[in-house]
Amino acid sequence: MAALCKWRHRLKPAGFFQNAVRRQLSDNYDYDLLVIGGGSGGLACSKEAAQFGKKVAVLDYVESSPKGTKWGLGGTCVNVGCIPKKLMHQAALLGGAVKDAQKYGWRIPSPITHDWLTMAPAVQDYIRSLNWGHRVQLQDKKVKYLNLKGSLMDGHTVKAVSKTGKESVLTAGNIVIATGGRPKYPTHIPGSLEYGISSDDIFWLKESPGKTLVVGASYIALECAGFLTGIGLDASVMVRSIPLRGFDQQIACLVTDYMGSYGTKFHWKCSPSKVEKLETGRLLVSWTDLDSGKEDQDTFDTVLWAVGRAPETRALNLEKVGVKMNRETGKVCVSADEATSVPHIYAIGDIADGRPELTPTAIQAGKLLARRLFGKSSELMDYDCVPTTVFTPLEYGSVGLSEEEAVRRHGEDGIEVFHAFYKPLEFTVAERDASHCYIKMVCLREGARRILGFHFTGPNAGEVTQGFALAIKCGATYTQLMATVGIHPTSAEEIIKLHITKRSGLDPTVTGC
Amino acid sequence: MARQYEEVTVRGYDEFMKAVSQRKGKDVFAYFSGSKNEQGASWCPDCVKAEPIVRGELSYLPPGSVFIYCQVGERPYWKDPNNEFKKTLKLSGVPTLLRYGTPQKLVEEECFKKDLVRMMFTED
């Protein structure tokens, strides 16, 4: 049967390939594994497969953004996502810390100003060192790296095109699609493509973005607006409906309230109608207030679209090969073992339907897939209870269910919600407003009260949340939480000390020591 | 066969920086090694091991590029954490092979791998 499949594509017209068609014996592919996409998932999968002595290649190719931004190996996370985001968030936090430092006795000349031209190149240099690090790693682990744009020709064949248009054909026993996503542009808004930028561009700007309008309410929008405000720029966010869709909404509002009190301007329930360029070079944005119907306008230096991300499937030729996609999301349909509808073709990371758009899940899924394909493992990726953190100025860490989702699954009577407003000790001397620092633990109401969801807003939320992800994975209960001793003085200990329930109606504000 | 690259030999930080500043705009590759004594032996065993491997790949250097062979100094100088190579050039060990002005570098055992050396010389 396999031999029949091989003969079938040898009958294709010879003019189809630029190179001579190779005479392939059955099961004699160029590679055991071909990965399309050199991001978090693709790199992890390829390196793991190579450990088993398999012949592996990674095709990575970055199509420039509409503004012309391009980058090296490593995918979204390394180049235009997690890494530069966290570094710029850190730059913003340091600005706040310097202000706090004065209250702690440091003599700092006022006012403190921030220089984009110092920060951006430093961040970009670090990213370039990661690009290089990945190159060295792939080479070291004997994974072939090809800077070519791949598309499927059939279940075992990939067409690869170089930036100069030169085509080649590669065959593989297994193919992994890990091409991720790219920011969407609201092309129905006049001027959006010509004058706006996206998260693909913001970290690579050669000059400060200046007064910026961020359109969107996802974590990308809020994190960007957050660090722009933090480094002293005039930043506004335009939200069509709700912030952080999919996240616990009570917490989402705490996050945006904090941002508002720290200087980010919000235009709620507004939608941009057009973007025009003025003679001065600045951008004039017109928008509609969706409630009142009123029109309004303002000028900005930069307009950043953060209105969603689209899966990179267009150029892959998936329909022709029969790889099923979810019509609504445009992502590739996968089963629990990351398999697509075509045998020997898999999909991991942001491109896969129903998966979290996170680096650690893509990496883990990639590794486990490689182990199942070549290492005789049968372990599937567990996508349950994946912790995340939103790195807005007030960070938000969570793992498990939002309160809304817990109510949906167990009913309001089936859950017990413990909560507390706390004040980080460091905020006291610094005279910082802690009214948005909050912890919420959603538990089952019966028995030992298993923890269903954990939510924490405050400094270092990511560091605080990581350990609790393990606890929840182990099925931790409120009873066990009560038996755990806190570390003092920390913000995290307030989680251990949770005892006020929403049901009681009592004031959840933590009082002194 | 004419060499496509320029080879420069320098000793010490000042000489290195002078050689670099005289070649602005060029693609400069630098190999840092523990200094050799009068017998031509270096105090750095890894440098001794890596040098023939690096030299073996020099033919892959891009045309018009520069290869600077830099002897950093004696062992006590190198061990001082405040020496200029460590402080300013941020070198962490010898041998180091780097492409000046880029994050591309190979440190210590990485220099033993000729395919990594070749990758750096041929990479875009």
XYZ file of C-alpha atoms in Angstrom, chain A:
513
model
C 0.000 0.000 0.000
C 2.806 2.381 0.845
C 4.462 1.554 -2.486
C 1.220 2.487 -4.289
C 1.253 5.919 -2.619
C 4.841 6.496 -3.747
C 4.046 5.680 -7.369
C 1.048 8.007 -7.357
C 3.058 11.179 -6.963
C 5.727 10.062 -9.369
C 3.002 10.246 -12.025
C 2.628 14.010 -11.467
C 3.756 16.130 -14.440
C 7.532 16.453 -14.476
C 7.294 20.227 -14.896
C 5.806 20.526 -11.423
C 9.167 20.345 -9.703
C 12.102 22.527 -10.542
C 14.518 19.805 -9.443
C 14.469 16.364 -10.975
C 12.027 14.061 -9.282
C 13.992 11.801 -7.022
C 13.577 8.094 -7.467
C 12.374 7.189 -4.017
C 12.152 3.672 -2.724
C 9.282 3.269 -0.300
C 10.055 4.558 3.203
C 13.182 6.324 1.977
C 12.219 9.908 2.730
C 14.642 12.823 2.874
C 13.805 13.244 6.564
C 12.160 11.252 9.338
C 10.588 14.496 10.570
C 10.052 17.808 8.832
C 8.848 20.685 10.992
C 7.323 23.733 9.356
C 7.837 26.637 11.745
C 10.826 27.388 13.971
C 9.050 28.770 17.001
C 8.545 27.457 20.505
C 6.724 24.282 19.413
C 8.649 23.565 16.236
C 12.098 23.897 17.781
C 11.245 21.796 20.837
C 9.755 19.024 18.695
C 12.650 18.936 16.246
C 15.363 18.923 18.917
C 13.635 16.152 20.852
C 13.249 14.033 17.718
C 16.919 14.499 16.872
C 17.814 13.061 20.293
C 16.440 9.749 19.042
C 18.930 9.805 16.205
C 16.299 10.737 13.649
C 16.944 12.842 10.549
C 15.127 16.109 11.270
C 14.746 19.434 9.470
C 13.102 22.700 10.485
C 11.806 25.179 7.947
C 11.528 28.659 9.393
C 10.570 31.692 7.368
C 9.307 35.063 8.478
C 7.115 37.012 6.099
C 7.654 40.737 6.869
C 4.896 42.556 8.663
C 3.001 45.144 6.588
C 5.320 47.736 8.086
C 8.342 45.700 6.963
C 9.506 44.199 10.249
C 11.344 40.874 10.011
C 13.184 38.695 12.498
C 15.312 35.587 12.983
C 14.859 32.038 14.231
C 12.789 31.416 17.345
C 9.220 32.298 16.496
C 6.814 34.762 18.046
C 7.804 34.253 21.681
C 11.479 35.049 21.188
C 11.134 37.828 18.620
C 7.825 39.649 18.963
C 6.138 38.151 22.000
C 6.936 36.945 25.501
C 10.613 37.919 25.593
C 10.611 41.529 24.387
C 7.273 42.076 26.133
C 8.595 40.981 29.510
C 11.779 43.028 29.102
C 9.842 46.185 28.252
C 7.430 45.463 31.083
C 10.469 45.261 33.322
C 11.690 48.606 31.995
C 8.346 50.095 32.970
C 8.362 48.466 36.425
C 11.850 49.840 37.053
C 10.542 53.329 36.380
C 8.016 52.815 39.131
C 10.645 51.311 41.408
C 12.903 54.326 40.978
C 10.048 56.567 42.101
C 9.398 54.301 45.115
C 13.118 54.350 45.895
C 12.942 57.993 46.789
C 10.549 57.192 49.640
C 12.988 54.542 50.814
C 15.730 57.128 51.131
C 17.449 57.105 47.766
C 18.369 60.551 46.487
C 17.327 60.497 42.881
C 17.296 63.586 40.665
C 13.845 64.442 39.423
C 12.238 64.089 37.033
C 13.349 60.685 35.764
C 12.981 60.214 32.034
C 13.109 57.138 29.834
C 15.030 56.771 26.589
C 13.557 54.365 24.025
C 16.831 54.550 22.104
C 18.651 52.923 25.028
C 16.036 50.270 25.833
C 14.990 49.074 22.390
C 18.457 48.269 21.000
C 19.338 46.452 24.236
C 16.203 44.324 23.953
C 16.792 43.738 20.255
C 20.401 42.701 20.885
C 19.246 40.157 23.434
C 16.710 38.770 20.958
C 19.433 38.467 18.320
C 21.555 36.511 20.784
C 18.619 34.135 21.256
C 18.272 33.761 17.467
C 21.958 32.812 17.387
C 21.594 30.523 20.387
C 18.836 28.621 18.598
C 20.986 28.324 15.472
C 23.830 26.878 17.507
C 21.493 24.492 19.321
C 19.928 23.158 16.139
C 23.325 22.687 14.540
C 24.652 21.022 17.662
C 21.721 18.626 17.888
C 22.076 17.841 14.174
C 18.743 19.365 13.165
C 18.906 20.800 9.662
C 17.761 24.421 9.613
C 16.388 25.817 6.384
C 15.369 29.427 6.007
C 12.664 28.492 3.528
C 8.909 28.966 3.330
C 7.262 25.549 3.426
C 3.916 24.428 2.056
C 2.364 20.998 1.761
C 2.220 19.103 -1.520
C 0.942 15.835 -0.113
C 1.045 13.791 3.065
C 4.791 13.348 2.886
C 5.983 16.121 0.602
C 6.748 19.760 1.264
C 7.581 22.485 -1.212
C 10.183 24.882 0.158
C 10.766 28.338 -1.309
C 13.720 30.588 -0.560
C 13.524 34.369 -0.241
C 14.829 34.628 -3.806
C 12.056 32.354 -5.063
C 14.169 29.254 -5.575
C 12.030 26.141 -5.051
C 12.952 22.746 -3.727
C 11.027 19.659 -2.685
C 11.525 17.738 0.537
C 9.944 14.495 1.650
C 9.436 13.280 5.185
C 8.018 10.342 7.061
C 6.259 12.770 9.408
C 5.384 16.443 9.114
C 4.648 18.821 11.976
C 2.879 22.092 11.283
C 3.962 24.687 13.832
C 3.590 27.933 11.969
C 1.820 29.831 14.733
C -0.109 33.014 14.172
C 0.281 36.657 13.147
C -1.580 39.793 14.236
C -4.817 40.597 12.439
C -5.340 43.962 10.796
C -8.854 45.453 10.769
C -8.667 45.996 7.014
C -12.247 47.253 6.900
C -11.051 50.419 8.689
C -9.619 52.874 6.121
C -5.973 53.603 6.855
C -5.512 50.643 9.191
C -2.974 48.828 7.046
C -1.102 51.874 5.775
C -0.747 53.754 9.048
C -1.124 51.277 11.897
C 1.378 48.840 13.369
C 1.009 45.632 15.360
C 2.862 43.734 18.074
C 5.104 42.483 15.236
C 6.490 46.003 14.955
C 6.353 47.672 18.384
C 9.438 45.961 19.808
C 11.530 46.691 16.726
C 10.731 50.390 16.318
C 13.847 52.484 15.768
C 12.233 55.450 17.498
C 9.893 55.870 20.414
C 6.264 55.230 19.431
C 5.279 58.468 21.193
C 1.627 59.082 21.898
C 0.047 55.705 21.157
C -3.464 54.401 20.681
C -3.748 50.659 21.307
C -6.880 49.208 19.787
C -7.985 45.995 21.458
C -8.570 44.578 24.917
C -6.685 41.303 24.877
C -3.625 40.743 27.006
C -1.480 41.872 24.078
C -3.284 45.211 23.982
C -3.189 45.724 27.730
C 0.406 44.595 28.199
C 1.615 46.926 25.429
C -0.422 49.884 26.648
C 0.807 49.061 30.129
C 4.529 49.237 29.452
C 4.147 52.235 27.146
C 2.450 54.100 29.996
C 5.092 52.841 32.392
C 7.967 54.265 30.361
C 6.286 57.655 30.384
C 4.419 57.702 27.074
C 0.859 58.885 26.537
C -0.980 55.604 25.925
C -4.687 54.979 25.358
C -6.631 51.778 24.939
C -9.750 51.540 22.788
C -12.021 48.667 23.834
C -15.005 47.512 21.807
C -16.652 45.461 24.546
C -14.920 43.697 27.470
C -11.300 43.434 28.600
C -9.416 40.113 28.665
C -12.157 38.002 27.104
C -11.979 34.451 28.436
C -10.344 35.493 31.702
C -12.124 35.928 35.037
C -13.983 39.173 34.479
C -13.851 40.418 38.070
C -10.052 40.237 37.881
C -9.976 41.706 34.366
C -11.691 44.810 35.730
C -9.217 45.105 38.602
C -6.395 44.976 36.053
C -7.864 47.711 33.865
C -8.934 49.846 36.849
C -5.349 49.779 38.070
C -4.053 50.733 34.639
C -6.520 53.603 34.562
C -5.410 54.918 37.922
C -1.778 54.687 36.762
C -2.235 56.828 33.711
C -3.442 54.670 30.819
C -6.475 56.264 29.184
C -9.381 53.999 28.273
C -12.034 54.499 25.607
C -14.670 51.946 26.578
C -17.221 50.620 24.083
C -15.640 52.532 21.213
C -14.684 51.400 17.761
C -12.338 53.195 15.343
C -13.861 54.201 12.010
C -10.815 55.554 10.170
C -7.147 56.479 10.414
C -5.747 59.375 8.391
C -2.264 60.777 8.136
C -1.871 64.495 8.757
C 0.664 66.783 7.114
C 2.638 66.789 10.351
C 3.060 63.041 9.973
C 0.841 62.331 12.976
C -2.215 60.106 12.740
C -5.782 61.325 13.100
C -8.029 58.556 14.422
C -11.811 58.867 14.241
C -13.991 56.597 16.294
C -17.580 55.936 17.286
C -18.886 55.563 20.819
C -20.951 52.403 20.389
C -23.403 53.305 23.145
C -24.188 56.908 22.234
C -23.347 56.769 18.535
C -21.230 59.897 18.996
C -18.150 60.413 16.853
C -14.853 61.576 18.295
C -11.282 62.160 17.100
C -7.767 62.539 18.392
C -4.229 62.651 17.037
C -1.567 60.069 17.842
C 1.985 59.281 16.815
C 1.302 55.550 16.678
C -1.734 53.317 16.298
C -1.168 49.746 17.487
C -3.712 47.148 16.382
C -4.164 44.342 18.901
C -7.477 43.022 17.665
C -6.686 39.341 17.484
C -4.282 36.925 15.877
C -4.852 34.828 12.787
C -3.364 31.348 12.291
C -0.635 31.155 9.625
C -2.339 28.651 7.358
C -2.978 30.585 4.191
C 0.265 29.719 2.435
C 0.435 26.115 3.656
C -1.901 24.652 1.014
C -3.747 22.677 3.673
C -7.099 22.226 1.915
C -5.495 20.697 -1.152
C -3.780 18.073 0.979
C -6.907 17.414 2.992
C -5.860 18.813 6.375
C -9.090 19.784 8.127
C -9.377 23.220 9.651
C -11.940 24.745 11.981
C -13.901 27.056 9.692
C -14.544 29.554 12.487
C -11.045 29.900 13.900
C -9.085 28.961 10.790
C -6.884 26.742 12.923
C -5.910 23.158 12.211
C -8.138 20.505 13.794
C -6.166 18.109 15.978
C -6.938 15.122 18.115
C -5.565 14.501 21.590
C -2.282 13.273 20.147
C -1.855 16.407 17.963
C -2.687 14.408 14.803
C -4.466 16.181 11.955
C -6.945 14.590 9.560
C -4.048 13.456 7.349
C -1.926 10.535 8.586
C 1.630 11.490 9.551
C 0.792 15.206 9.636
C 0.586 16.817 13.067
C 0.016 20.342 14.345
C 1.195 21.966 17.560
C 1.274 25.402 19.140
C -0.836 28.403 18.211
C -1.831 26.879 14.849
C -3.665 23.974 16.501
C -7.349 24.434 17.220
C -8.460 24.437 20.819
C -4.955 24.729 22.248
C -3.771 27.539 24.550
C -1.701 30.132 22.714
C 1.240 29.725 25.060
C 4.900 28.875 24.656
C 5.202 26.262 27.434
C 2.277 24.192 26.123
C 3.653 24.301 22.580
C 7.084 23.218 23.817
C 5.740 20.399 25.945
C 3.356 19.207 23.234
C 6.238 19.221 20.748
C 8.505 17.193 23.009
C 5.834 14.640 23.857
C 4.902 14.304 20.192
C 8.518 13.558 19.291
C 8.678 10.984 22.064
C 5.496 9.301 20.840
C 6.691 9.264 17.225
C 10.230 8.073 17.815
C 10.613 7.143 21.458
C 7.907 4.542 21.965
C 6.139 6.766 24.492
C 2.379 7.003 24.674
C 2.158 10.034 26.970
C -0.252 12.675 25.708
C -0.009 16.377 26.456
C -2.174 17.385 29.408
C -3.734 20.752 28.647
C -5.595 20.879 31.937
C -4.810 23.489 34.580
C -2.264 25.405 32.551
C -1.082 28.430 34.542
C -0.678 31.820 32.893
C 0.225 35.347 33.823
C -0.789 38.594 32.195
C 2.084 41.044 32.536
C 0.065 44.212 32.769
C 1.342 46.921 35.159
C -0.618 45.104 37.873
C 0.271 41.524 37.033
C -2.402 38.832 37.015
C -1.520 35.194 37.568
C -4.067 32.414 37.312
C -4.434 28.665 37.048
C -7.593 26.648 36.647
C -11.132 27.914 36.222
C -12.414 31.456 36.294
C -15.246 32.028 38.759
C -17.728 32.250 35.869
C -16.588 28.920 34.439
C -16.701 27.229 37.845
C -20.286 28.447 38.308
C -21.140 27.191 34.828
C -19.822 23.715 35.624
C -20.818 23.288 39.277
C -23.507 25.868 39.939
C -23.173 28.702 42.420
C -24.181 26.404 45.263
C -21.540 23.877 44.278
C -18.582 26.198 44.824
C -17.006 28.198 47.626
C -15.017 31.308 46.710
C -12.379 32.510 49.171
C -10.990 35.963 48.575
C -8.928 38.773 50.014
C -7.713 42.255 49.210
C -4.165 42.488 50.530
C -1.413 45.078 50.633
C 2.133 44.107 49.615
C 4.469 45.231 52.398
C 6.688 47.056 49.879
C 3.761 49.333 48.989
C 3.526 50.764 52.491
C 6.648 52.921 52.669
C 6.324 53.605 48.966
C 2.818 54.976 49.612
C 1.427 52.989 46.713
C -2.227 52.324 46.202
C -2.891 48.613 46.811
C -6.646 48.630 46.316
C -6.423 46.361 43.280
C -4.175 43.733 44.878
C -6.494 40.780 45.210
C -6.535 37.013 45.638
C -9.344 34.640 44.786
C -9.500 30.897 45.251
C -12.481 29.085 43.715
C -13.076 25.714 45.386
C -15.628 22.928 45.308
C -18.008 23.379 48.185
C -18.182 19.771 49.336
C -15.689 17.583 51.146
C -12.112 18.761 51.459
C -12.957 21.559 48.966
C -10.694 20.887 46.005
C -9.253 24.042 44.458
C -10.709 24.660 40.998
C -9.255 28.054 40.239
C -6.602 30.378 41.547
C -6.348 34.092 40.767
C -3.794 36.573 42.026
C -3.176 40.211 41.146
C -0.085 41.934 42.418
C 3.665 42.271 41.922
C 5.516 39.152 40.717
C 2.240 37.374 40.002
C 3.970 34.910 37.677
C 6.475 33.873 40.338
C 3.683 33.532 42.915
C 1.411 31.511 40.644
C 3.917 28.932 39.398
C 4.037 26.942 42.634
C 0.273 26.942 42.992
C 0.004 25.407 39.515
C 1.755 22.332 40.887
C -0.569 22.256 43.893
C -3.642 22.396 41.727
C -2.252 19.756 39.376
C -1.897 17.519 42.427
C -5.528 18.119 43.326
C -4.844 20.388 46.309
C -7.784 21.195 48.559
C -8.675 24.109 50.771
C -8.120 21.826 53.778
C -4.523 21.263 52.636
C -4.137 24.983 52.017
C -5.178 25.701 55.601
C -2.615 23.215 56.838
C 0.178 24.925 54.901
C 2.302 27.504 56.678
C 2.899 30.837 54.985
C 6.248 32.527 54.394
C 6.455 35.851 56.156
C 6.498 38.620 55.114
C 5.345 37.943 51.548
C 2.315 38.650 49.430
C 2.026 34.949 48.595
C 1.349 34.047 52.237
C -1.981 35.847 51.942
C -3.064 33.002 49.654
C -2.436 30.486 52.394
C -4.327 32.649 54.852
C -7.482 32.982 52.744
C -10.569 32.468 54.917
C -13.261 34.996 53.990
C -15.800 33.593 51.551
C -17.809 35.613 49.057
C -20.845 33.804 50.378
C -20.372 35.282 53.874
C -20.548 38.814 52.531
C -17.829 39.827 54.997
C -15.197 42.453 54.156
C -12.310 40.602 52.492
C -9.684 43.263 53.224
C -6.711 41.826 55.060
C -5.942 43.734 58.231
C -2.504 44.035 59.875
C -0.078 41.374 60.953
